CSV table of C-alpha atoms and ligand atoms in Angstrom, one decimal:
chain,number,residue,atom,x,y,z
P,1,MET,CA,13.1,50.8,92.1
P,2,ILE,CA,15.2,47.8,93.3
P,3,LYS,CA,18.6,47.6,91.8
P,4,VAL,CA,20.3,44.2,91.5
P,5,LEU,CA,23.9,43.4,90.6
P,6,LEU,CA,24.3,40.0,88.9
P,7,ILE,CA,27.8,38.5,88.7
P,8,GLY,CA,28.3,35.8,86.1
P,9,ASN,CA,28.0,35.3,82.4
P,10,GLY,CA,26.7,31.7,81.8
P,11,ALA,CA,23.3,30.2,81.0
P,12,ARG,CA,22.7,29.9,84.8
P,13,GLU,CA,23.1,33.7,85.1
P,14,HIS,CA,20.9,34.2,82.0
P,15,VAL,CA,18.1,32.4,83.7
P,16,ILE,CA,18.8,34.2,87.0
P,17,ALA,CA,18.6,37.5,85.1
P,18,GLU,CA,15.3,36.5,83.5
P,19,THR,CA,13.9,35.5,86.9
P,20,VAL,CA,14.9,38.8,88.4
P,21,LYS,CA,13.3,40.7,85.6
P,22,ARG,CA,10.0,38.7,86.0
P,23,SER,CA,9.7,40.2,89.5
P,24,ALA,CA,6.6,42.3,90.1
P,25,HIS,CA,8.9,44.9,91.6
P,26,ASN,CA,10.3,47.6,89.4
P,27,THR,CA,13.9,46.2,89.0
P,28,ALA,CA,17.0,47.4,87.3
P,29,LEU,CA,19.6,44.9,86.5
P,30,PHE,CA,23.4,45.5,86.4
P,31,ALA,CA,25.5,42.7,85.2
P,32,CYS,CA,29.1,42.1,85.7
P,33,MET,CA,30.4,39.5,83.2
P,34,LYS,CA,33.8,38.3,82.3
P,35,ALA,CA,32.6,37.8,78.7
P,36,ASN,CA,29.6,39.5,77.1
P,37,ASN,CA,26.6,37.2,77.3
P,38,PRO,CA,24.1,38.7,74.8
P,39,GLY,CA,21.1,37.2,76.7
P,40,ILE,CA,22.1,38.8,80.0
P,41,ALA,CA,23.1,42.0,78.3
P,42,SER,CA,19.7,42.4,76.6
P,43,LEU,CA,18.0,42.2,80.1
P,44,SER,CA,20.4,44.6,81.8
P,45,ASP,CA,20.4,48.3,82.3
P,46,ASP,CA,24.1,48.4,82.3
P,47,VAL,CA,27.0,45.9,82.0
P,48,LEU,CA,30.6,45.7,83.2
P,49,ILE,CA,32.8,43.3,81.3
P,50,GLU,CA,35.5,42.5,83.8
P,51,SER,CA,37.5,39.7,85.3
P,52,TYR,CA,35.9,38.4,88.6
P,53,ASP,CA,39.0,39.0,90.6
P,54,ASN,CA,39.0,42.8,89.9
P,55,MET,CA,36.9,43.5,92.9
P,56,GLU,CA,37.8,47.3,92.9
P,57,LYS,CA,36.2,47.7,89.5
P,58,ILE,CA,33.2,45.6,90.5
P,59,GLY,CA,32.8,47.6,93.7
P,60,LYS,CA,32.9,50.8,91.7
P,61,PHE,CA,30.3,49.6,89.2
P,62,ALA,CA,28.1,48.6,92.1
P,63,ARG,CA,28.5,51.9,93.9
P,64,GLU,CA,28.0,54.0,90.8
P,65,ASN,CA,24.7,52.2,90.2
P,66,SER,CA,23.6,52.3,93.8
P,67,VAL,CA,22.7,48.6,93.8
P,68,ASP,CA,20.6,47.3,96.6
P,69,PHE,CA,22.0,43.8,96.6
P,70,ALA,CA,24.1,41.3,94.5
P,71,ILE,CA,23.5,37.8,93.3
P,72,ILE,CA,26.6,35.8,92.7
P,73,GLY,CA,26.2,33.1,90.0
P,74,PRO,CA,29.4,31.1,89.7
P,75,GLU,CA,31.8,29.7,92.3
P,76,ASP,CA,35.0,31.6,91.2
P,77,PRO,CA,33.9,35.0,92.5
P,78,LEU,CA,32.7,33.4,95.7
P,79,ASN,CA,36.1,31.8,96.1
P,80,ASN,CA,37.7,35.2,95.5
P,81,GLY,CA,35.7,36.7,98.4
P,82,ILE,CA,33.5,39.0,96.4
P,83,VAL,CA,30.7,38.7,99.0
P,84,ASP,CA,33.1,39.9,101.8
P,85,PHE,CA,34.3,42.7,99.5
P,86,LEU,CA,30.7,43.9,98.7
P,87,LYS,CA,29.7,43.6,102.3
P,88,ASN,CA,32.4,46.0,103.3
P,89,GLU,CA,31.0,48.4,100.7
P,90,GLY,CA,27.6,48.0,102.4
P,91,ILE,CA,26.1,45.8,99.7
P,92,PRO,CA,24.6,42.5,100.8
P,93,SER,CA,24.7,39.4,98.6
P,94,VAL,CA,22.8,36.3,97.8
P,95,GLY,CA,25.8,34.0,98.1
P,96,PRO,CA,28.1,33.0,100.9
P,97,THR,CA,31.2,34.7,102.2
P,98,LYS,CA,34.6,33.2,101.2
P,99,SER,CA,34.8,31.3,104.4
P,100,LEU,CA,31.4,29.8,104.0
P,101,ALA,CA,31.9,29.1,100.3
P,102,ARG,CA,34.3,26.4,101.5
P,103,LEU,CA,31.2,24.3,101.5
P,104,GLU,CA,32.1,24.0,97.8
P,105,THR,CA,35.7,25.1,97.5
P,106,SER,CA,37.1,22.7,100.1
P,107,LYS,CA,35.7,19.2,99.9
P,108,ALA,CA,37.6,18.5,103.2
P,109,PHE,CA,35.9,21.3,105.0
P,110,THR,CA,32.5,19.8,104.2
P,111,ARG,CA,33.4,16.2,104.9
P,112,ASN,CA,34.9,17.2,108.3
P,113,LEU,CA,31.9,19.4,109.1
P,114,LEU,CA,29.5,16.4,108.6
P,115,GLU,CA,31.8,14.2,110.7
P,116,LYS,CA,32.2,16.7,113.5
P,117,TYR,CA,28.5,17.4,113.8
P,118,ASP,CA,27.5,13.8,113.3
P,119,ILE,CA,25.4,14.5,110.2
P,120,PRO,CA,24.7,11.4,108.0
P,121,GLY,CA,25.7,11.2,104.4
P,122,ASN,CA,29.5,10.9,104.5
P,123,PRO,CA,31.4,8.1,102.8
P,124,SER,CA,34.6,6.7,104.4
P,125,PHE,CA,37.1,9.3,103.5
P,126,ARG,CA,40.5,10.7,104.1
P,127,THR,CA,42.4,13.8,103.0
P,128,PHE,CA,46.1,13.3,102.0
P,129,SER,CA,48.8,15.9,101.4
P,130,SER,CA,51.3,13.2,100.3
P,131,LEU,CA,51.2,9.6,99.0
P,132,GLU,CA,51.9,8.3,102.5
P,133,GLY,CA,49.1,6.0,103.8
P,134,ILE,CA,47.1,6.2,100.5
P,135,GLU,CA,47.7,2.7,99.5
P,136,GLU,CA,46.7,1.3,102.8
P,137,PHE,CA,43.5,3.4,102.9
P,138,ILE,CA,42.5,2.5,99.4
P,139,GLY,CA,43.1,-1.2,100.2
P,140,GLY,CA,40.3,-1.1,102.7
P,141,LEU,CA,37.7,0.4,100.2
P,142,GLU,CA,35.5,-1.6,97.9
P,143,GLY,CA,35.4,1.2,95.2
P,144,VAL,CA,37.4,4.4,95.2
P,145,VAL,CA,36.8,8.0,94.3
P,146,VAL,CA,39.7,10.5,94.2
P,147,LYS,CA,39.3,14.3,93.8
P,148,PRO,CA,41.4,17.4,94.4
P,149,ASP,CA,40.5,19.4,97.5
P,150,GLY,CA,39.6,22.5,95.5
P,151,LEU,CA,37.6,23.9,92.6
P,152,THR,CA,37.7,21.8,89.4
P,153,GLY,CA,34.7,23.0,87.4
P,154,GLY,CA,32.9,19.7,87.9
P,155,LYS,CA,35.6,17.9,86.0
P,156,GLY,CA,38.2,16.8,88.6
P,157,VAL,CA,36.4,13.8,90.2
P,158,MET,CA,37.8,10.4,89.2
P,159,VAL,CA,35.6,7.4,89.9
P,160,GLN,CA,36.7,3.8,89.8
P,161,GLY,CA,34.9,1.8,87.1
P,162,ASP,CA,34.2,5.0,85.2
P,163,HIS,CA,37.5,6.8,84.9
P,164,PHE,CA,39.9,4.1,86.0
P,165,GLN,CA,39.7,0.5,86.9
P,166,THR,CA,42.4,-0.6,89.4
P,167,LYS,CA,43.5,0.6,92.8
P,168,ASP,CA,47.0,1.1,91.3
P,169,GLU,CA,45.5,3.5,88.8
P,170,ALA,CA,43.7,5.3,91.7
P,171,ILE,CA,47.1,5.9,93.4
P,172,GLU,CA,48.5,7.2,90.1
P,173,HIS,CA,45.6,9.7,89.9
P,174,CYS,CA,46.3,10.8,93.5
P,175,GLU,CA,50.0,11.4,92.5
P,176,LYS,CA,48.9,13.5,89.5
P,177,ILE,CA,46.4,15.5,91.7
P,178,LEU,CA,49.1,16.2,94.3
P,179,GLU,CA,51.4,17.6,91.6
P,180,LYS,CA,48.9,20.4,91.1
P,181,HIS,CA,46.9,20.6,94.4
P,182,SER,CA,48.0,20.7,98.0
P,183,SER,CA,45.8,17.8,99.0
P,184,VAL,CA,43.7,15.0,97.6
P,185,MET,CA,40.5,13.4,98.9
P,186,VAL,CA,40.1,9.7,98.7
P,187,GLU,CA,36.6,8.4,99.3
P,188,GLU,CA,34.6,5.2,99.3
P,189,LYS,CA,32.6,5.0,96.0
P,190,PHE,CA,28.8,4.9,96.3
P,191,GLU,CA,26.6,2.9,93.9
P,192,GLY,CA,23.3,4.5,93.0
P,193,GLU,CA,21.5,7.3,91.2
P,194,GLU,CA,22.4,10.9,91.6
P,195,PHE,CA,20.2,13.9,92.1
P,196,SER,CA,20.7,17.6,92.6
P,197,LEU,CA,18.8,19.3,95.4
P,198,GLN,CA,19.2,23.1,95.2
P,199,CYS,CA,18.2,24.6,98.5
P,200,LEU,CA,17.7,28.3,99.4
P,201,CYS,CA,19.1,29.3,102.7
P,202,ASP,CA,19.0,32.5,104.9
P,203,GLY,CA,21.3,30.9,107.5
P,204,ILE,CA,18.5,29.4,109.5
P,205,THR,CA,15.6,28.4,107.2
P,206,VAL,CA,16.4,26.0,104.3
P,207,VAL,CA,13.9,25.5,101.5
P,208,ALA,CA,14.3,22.9,98.8
P,209,THR,CA,13.5,23.5,95.2
P,210,PRO,CA,12.4,20.6,93.0
P,211,PRO,CA,15.1,17.9,92.6
P,212,VAL,CA,16.8,17.7,89.2
P,213,GLN,CA,19.0,15.1,87.5
P,214,ASP,CA,22.1,16.3,85.6
P,215,HIS,CA,24.1,14.4,83.0
P,216,LYS,CA,27.8,15.0,83.3
P,217,ARG,CA,29.1,12.7,80.6
P,218,ARG,CA,29.8,14.1,77.2
P,219,PHE,CA,28.1,11.4,75.1
P,220,VAL,CA,24.9,9.4,74.8
P,221,ASP,CA,24.4,6.7,77.3
P,222,ASP,CA,26.7,8.4,79.9
P,223,LYS,CA,29.8,7.7,77.9
P,224,GLY,CA,32.9,9.9,77.5
P,225,PRO,CA,34.6,12.4,79.7
P,226,ASN,CA,32.9,14.5,82.4
P,227,THR,CA,31.8,17.9,81.4
P,228,GLY,CA,30.2,20.9,83.3
P,229,GLY,CA,26.9,19.2,82.5
P,230,MET,CA,25.2,18.3,79.2
P,231,GLY,CA,21.6,18.7,80.3
P,232,SER,CA,19.1,17.9,83.0
P,233,TYR,CA,15.4,17.2,83.7
P,234,SER,CA,12.8,17.6,86.4
P,235,LEU,CA,9.3,16.2,86.8
P,236,GLU,CA,5.9,17.8,87.2
P,237,ASP,CA,5.4,16.1,90.5
P,238,HIS,CA,8.6,17.6,91.9
P,239,SER,CA,10.3,14.2,92.4
P,240,LEU,CA,12.4,12.1,90.0
P,241,PRO,CA,11.3,8.7,88.6
P,242,PHE,CA,13.8,6.7,90.7
P,243,LEU,CA,13.3,8.6,93.9
P,244,LYS,CA,11.1,7.9,96.9
P,245,ARG,CA,9.6,10.9,98.7
P,246,GLU,CA,11.8,10.2,101.7
P,247,ASP,CA,14.9,10.4,99.6
P,248,VAL,CA,14.3,14.1,98.9
P,249,ALA,CA,13.3,14.6,102.5
P,250,GLU,CA,16.6,13.0,103.6
P,251,GLY,CA,18.6,15.3,101.3
P,252,LEU,CA,16.8,18.3,102.7
P,253,ALA,CA,17.3,17.1,106.3
P,254,ILE,CA,21.0,16.8,105.8
P,255,THR,CA,21.2,20.3,104.2
P,256,ARG,CA,19.2,21.8,107.2
P,257,ARG,CA,21.7,20.2,109.6
P,258,VAL,CA,24.6,21.4,107.6
P,259,ALA,CA,23.3,25.0,107.6
P,260,GLU,CA,23.0,24.8,111.4
P,261,ALA,CA,26.4,23.3,111.7
P,262,ILE,CA,28.0,26.0,109.6
P,263,HIS,CA,26.5,28.6,112.0
P,264,GLN,CA,27.7,26.7,115.0
P,265,GLU,CA,31.2,26.2,113.6
P,266,THR,CA,31.8,29.7,112.2
P,267,GLY,CA,29.3,32.0,113.9
P,268,GLU,CA,28.2,33.2,110.4
P,269,TYR,CA,24.8,32.6,108.7
P,270,TYR,CA,25.0,31.0,105.3
P,271,LYS,CA,23.0,33.2,102.8
P,272,GLY,CA,22.6,31.8,99.4
P,273,VAL,CA,22.1,28.5,97.6
P,274,MET,CA,23.2,25.2,99.1
P,275,TYR,CA,23.2,22.8,96.1
P,276,GLY,CA,23.6,19.3,97.4
P,277,GLY,CA,24.8,16.6,94.9
P,278,PHE,CA,23.3,13.5,96.5
P,279,ILE,CA,23.2,9.9,95.5
P,280,VAL,CA,20.5,7.3,96.5
P,281,THR,CA,22.2,4.1,97.6
P,282,ARG,CA,21.0,0.8,99.0
P,283,ASP,CA,21.4,2.3,102.5
P,284,GLY,CA,19.8,5.6,101.9
P,285,VAL,CA,20.9,9.1,100.7
P,286,ARG,CA,24.5,10.0,100.7
P,287,LEU,CA,26.3,13.3,100.0
P,288,LEU,CA,28.6,13.5,97.0
P,289,GLU,CA,29.4,17.2,97.4
P,290,TYR,CA,27.9,20.6,98.0
P,291,ASN,CA,28.1,23.6,95.7
P,292,ALA,CA,27.6,27.1,97.1
P,293,ARG,CA,25.5,28.3,94.1
P,294,PHE,CA,22.8,27.2,91.7
P,295,GLY,CA,23.7,24.4,89.4
P,296,ASP,CA,24.4,24.9,85.7
P,297,PRO,CA,22.3,23.5,84.0
P,298,GLU,CA,20.0,22.7,86.9
P,299,ALA,CA,19.1,26.4,87.5
P,300,MET,CA,17.4,26.3,84.1
P,301,ASN,CA,15.1,23.6,85.3
P,302,ILE,CA,13.8,25.2,88.4
P,303,LEU,CA,13.9,29.0,88.0
P,304,PRO,CA,11.5,29.2,85.0
P,305,LEU,CA,9.0,27.3,87.2
P,306,LEU,CA,9.3,29.7,90.2
P,307,LYS,CA,5.9,31.3,91.0
P,308,THR,CA,7.1,33.3,94.0
P,309,ASP,CA,8.7,36.6,93.3
P,310,PHE,CA,12.4,36.0,93.1
P,311,VAL,CA,13.4,39.5,94.3
P,312,ASP,CA,11.3,38.9,97.5
P,313,ILE,CA,13.1,35.6,98.0
P,314,CYS,CA,16.5,37.3,97.5
P,315,ARG,CA,15.6,39.9,100.1
P,316,ALA,CA,14.3,37.3,102.5
P,317,ILE,CA,17.6,35.4,102.2
P,318,ILE,CA,19.5,38.6,103.0
P,319,ASN,CA,17.2,39.6,105.8
P,320,GLY,CA,16.9,36.2,107.4
P,321,THR,CA,13.1,36.1,106.8
P,322,LEU,CA,12.8,33.1,104.5
P,323,LYS,CA,10.5,31.4,106.9
P,324,ASP,CA,7.9,34.1,106.3
P,325,ILE,CA,7.4,33.4,102.6
P,326,ASP,CA,5.8,30.5,100.7
P,327,ILE,CA,8.0,29.4,97.9
P,328,GLU,CA,6.1,27.8,95.1
P,329,PHE,CA,7.0,26.2,91.7
P,330,GLU,CA,4.7,25.3,88.8
P,331,LYS,CA,3.8,21.7,88.5
P,332,LYS,CA,5.5,21.2,85.1
P,333,ALA,CA,8.2,18.9,83.7
P,334,THR,CA,11.4,20.4,82.3
P,335,VAL,CA,14.1,19.1,80.0
P,336,CYS,CA,17.3,21.2,79.4
P,337,LYS,CA,19.7,20.1,76.7
P,338,TYR,CA,22.9,22.0,76.1
P,339,ILE,CA,24.0,22.5,72.6
P,340,VAL,CA,27.8,22.5,72.4
P,341,PRO,CA,30.5,22.8,69.7
P,342,ARG,CA,31.5,19.3,68.5
P,343,GLY,CA,34.9,19.5,70.1
P,344,TYR,CA,33.5,20.4,73.5
P,345,GLY,CA,34.8,18.2,76.4
P,346,LEU,CA,37.1,16.1,74.3
P,347,PRO,CA,40.6,15.4,75.6
P,348,ALA,CA,43.2,18.0,74.4
P,349,ASP,CA,45.0,15.4,72.2
P,350,HIS,CA,41.8,14.4,70.4
P,351,PRO,CA,41.8,15.7,66.8
P,352,ASP,CA,38.4,17.4,67.2
P,353,ALA,CA,39.1,18.9,70.6
P,354,GLY,CA,38.4,22.5,71.3
P,355,SER,CA,37.4,23.6,67.8
P,356,THR,CA,37.5,27.3,66.8
P,357,SER,CA,34.5,29.6,67.0
P,358,SER,CA,31.8,28.7,64.5
P,359,LYS,CA,28.5,30.4,63.6
P,360,ILE,CA,25.1,29.1,64.6
P,361,GLU,CA,21.7,30.0,63.3
P,362,VAL,CA,18.9,29.9,65.7
P,363,SER,CA,15.3,30.1,64.3
P,364,ASN,CA,12.0,28.5,64.9
P,365,THR,CA,12.5,27.8,68.6
P,366,LYS,CA,9.2,29.3,69.7
P,367,GLY,CA,7.7,27.8,72.8
P,368,VAL,CA,11.1,26.7,74.3
P,369,LYS,CA,13.4,28.8,76.4
P,370,LEU,CA,17.0,29.5,75.2
P,371,TYR,CA,19.6,30.5,77.7
P,372,TYR,CA,22.9,31.7,76.3
P,373,SER,CA,26.2,30.5,77.7
P,374,SER,CA,29.5,30.8,75.7
P,375,VAL,CA,28.3,32.7,72.7
P,376,ASP,CA,29.5,35.7,71.0
P,377,LYS,CA,27.1,38.1,69.2
P,378,ARG,CA,28.8,39.6,66.2
P,379,GLU,CA,27.5,41.9,63.5
P,380,ASP,CA,26.9,39.0,61.2
P,381,GLY,CA,25.3,36.7,63.8
P,382,LEU,CA,25.9,34.4,66.8
P,383,TYR,CA,29.1,32.4,67.2
P,384,MET,CA,30.0,29.6,69.6
P,385,THR,CA,33.3,29.5,71.4
P,386,THR,CA,34.8,26.3,72.7
P,387,SER,CA,32.4,25.7,75.6
P,388,ARG,CA,28.7,25.0,76.2
P,389,ALA,CA,26.8,27.4,73.9
P,390,ILE,CA,23.0,27.4,74.6
P,391,GLY,CA,20.8,25.7,77.1
P,392,VAL,CA,17.6,24.7,75.3
P,393,VAL,CA,14.7,24.1,77.8
P,394,GLY,CA,11.4,22.5,77.1
P,395,ILE,CA,8.7,23.0,79.7
P,396,ALA,CA,5.4,21.0,79.6
P,397,ASP,CA,2.8,19.1,81.5
P,398,ASN,CA,4.9,15.9,81.2
P,399,LEU,CA,8.5,14.8,80.6
P,400,ASP,CA,7.8,13.3,77.1
P,401,ARG,CA,6.4,16.6,75.8
P,402,ALA,CA,9.2,18.7,77.4
P,403,GLU,CA,11.8,16.4,75.8
P,404,GLN,CA,10.2,16.6,72.4
P,405,MET,CA,10.0,20.4,72.6
P,406,ALA,CA,13.7,20.6,73.4
P,407,GLU,CA,14.6,18.2,70.6
P,408,GLY,CA,12.3,20.0,68.1
P,409,ALA,CA,14.0,23.3,68.9
P,410,ILE,CA,17.5,21.8,68.6
P,411,SER,CA,16.8,20.3,65.3
P,412,SER,CA,16.1,23.8,63.9
P,413,ILE,CA,19.5,25.2,65.1
P,414,LYS,CA,22.0,25.2,62.3
P,415,GLY,CA,25.8,24.9,62.8
P,416,SER,CA,28.5,22.6,63.8
P,417,ILE,CA,26.7,21.6,67.0
P,418,ASP,CA,26.3,18.6,69.2
P,419,HIS,CA,24.0,17.7,72.1
P,420,ARG,CA,22.8,14.6,74.0
P,421,PRO,CA,19.6,13.4,72.4
P,422,ASP,CA,19.1,10.8,75.2
P,423,ILE,CA,18.5,13.3,78.0
P,424,GLY,CA,14.9,13.2,79.3
P,425,THR,CA,13.9,10.2,77.0
P,426,LYS,CA,11.9,7.3,78.2
P,427,ALA,CA,14.7,4.9,77.3
P,428,LEU,CA,17.2,6.6,79.6
P,429,ILE,CA,14.7,7.2,82.4
P,430,ASP,CA,13.8,3.4,82.3
P,431,LYS,CA,17.5,2.6,82.7
P,432,ARG,CA,17.8,4.8,85.7
P,433,ILE,CA,14.7,3.2,87.3
P,434,GLN,CA,16.0,-0.3,86.6
P,435,HIS,CA,19.4,0.6,88.0
P,436,MET,CA,17.9,2.0,91.2
P,437,LYS,CA,15.7,-1.2,91.5
P,438,GLU,CA,18.9,-3.3,91.3
P,439,VAL,CA,20.7,-1.0,93.8
P,440,ARG,CA,17.8,-1.1,96.3
P,441,GLY,CA,17.6,-4.9,95.9
V,1,LIG,N1,25.6,20.7,87.4
V,1,LIG,C1,26.9,20.8,87.8
V,1,LIG,C2,27.3,22.0,88.5
V,1,LIG,O1,26.6,23.0,88.4
V,1,LIG,O2,28.4,22.1,89.1
C-alpha cells in the first residue's frame, strides 16, 4: 500500500485527492486541512484539521500514519517550510523547499534569476524598498504594473488601465504596498493574452501539462476586482484558441531554463509543480509570474484528463526519474466555473461584500465533476462560507459541449450563488482571438 499525505483544503486539493485515488496502486490518503473539505474527507482514510503552520502536529500525523510521501497543494505551507520540515522527518514531498518556493513567494527572486541566467521573458522591472527612484523609473515605462514582493493570494497585482489609470496613481499604490510589505515590484505592463502552463518538474526534467486560461476578474466580460480565479478552460487539442504551437513551446523552454538555473543557483533540485503565468505579446511569450504549485482553478482542468498514474508521477518527481515516464492527457476540452457566494470578491465597503454562510442544494449534476472548496457540510446540508464554493467542471469532446455541461449543472444548484456565465463561451473566446490578432498586428 502507498500512503499519501495531502496538505490543503480547496477544490485544487479535492481534484488532487481524486487523482491520487484513481491510481492503480493501492493507495491510502491522509489529508491535513485547515478547514474540513467534505469532498477531500470522503476520499481520505484519516484527516487532521489543523493550521498549516503547526508543523509539529502535521509531522506527528504523518509519522503515525507512516506516509510514504506528501503532496503540498497551496502556497502557504510551502512558504512556511513544510517540505523542509517533512524532509527532516524522512518524508519526501511533491512541492519545493521553502528556499525554492521563492519562485512564487518572492517575485524579486524570480525576476533576478531570469536576469542573471539570461533567460528570456522578463519585463523591465525594479524592486524598491522606499519611494526613492520610483517616479523616475515609472516615467520611463509605457504602462505600469505594481505588486508586493510576497504572497497576495493572486489579488495584489495592480495593473495600469485595469486597476488605476495614471502614473501618479501607480506611485500612490506603491506607497500603500510599502506600508504593509518590505518591498514593491514595479514592472513594465505587457499587452496580450494570458495562459497558465503548469509544468511537472523533478529538478532536471520538466514536462508541460495542457495550457489553460484562467479568468481572474469577478464579473462577466472581465470586469470587477481580481479574485483567486472565477473559472478556466482548456481545449481538446491541448492548445488555446489564441495560441500558436510555438507559444506553448516558448513557455516550456523558459520553464526548463528556470529549473536549470534554480539548481545552478542553489544546488537544490526543484521537485514539484512550476506553474508559469505567461502572456503572449507582439514580441513573443513573456513571464508574468511563477507559482510553486498547481493552479486553482487550473488543476481542475488538467488532472481529470490525466491518463498516466498520478502516484507514479509523484514518485518520479521525488526520485528524479520523470524522464522515464510518458505523461499523457485525454484529448478532451474542459470548462471549470466556480460557483461563489454573491458577496465574494467585492470590496469590504460594498453593501453585499462577504455575506454570511448560506445553504446550497446540489442536485442533478450527473456527468459533470464537482470539486468542493469553501463549503461546510452540516447535518441539514451544505453551506457556503464567504469564498469560492464549488468548482463545476464540464469535460467533453469540444469546448461548446463542455461549457454547456457546466452551465447545465450550475442551473440546477440552488442558493444565493453567483458565477461567470461567459467563461468558455464562443463570444468570449472570439474576443480573445480578436484581441490577440490586434496585438500580433
Ligand atoms: N489561478 C490562479 C492561481 O492559482 O494562483
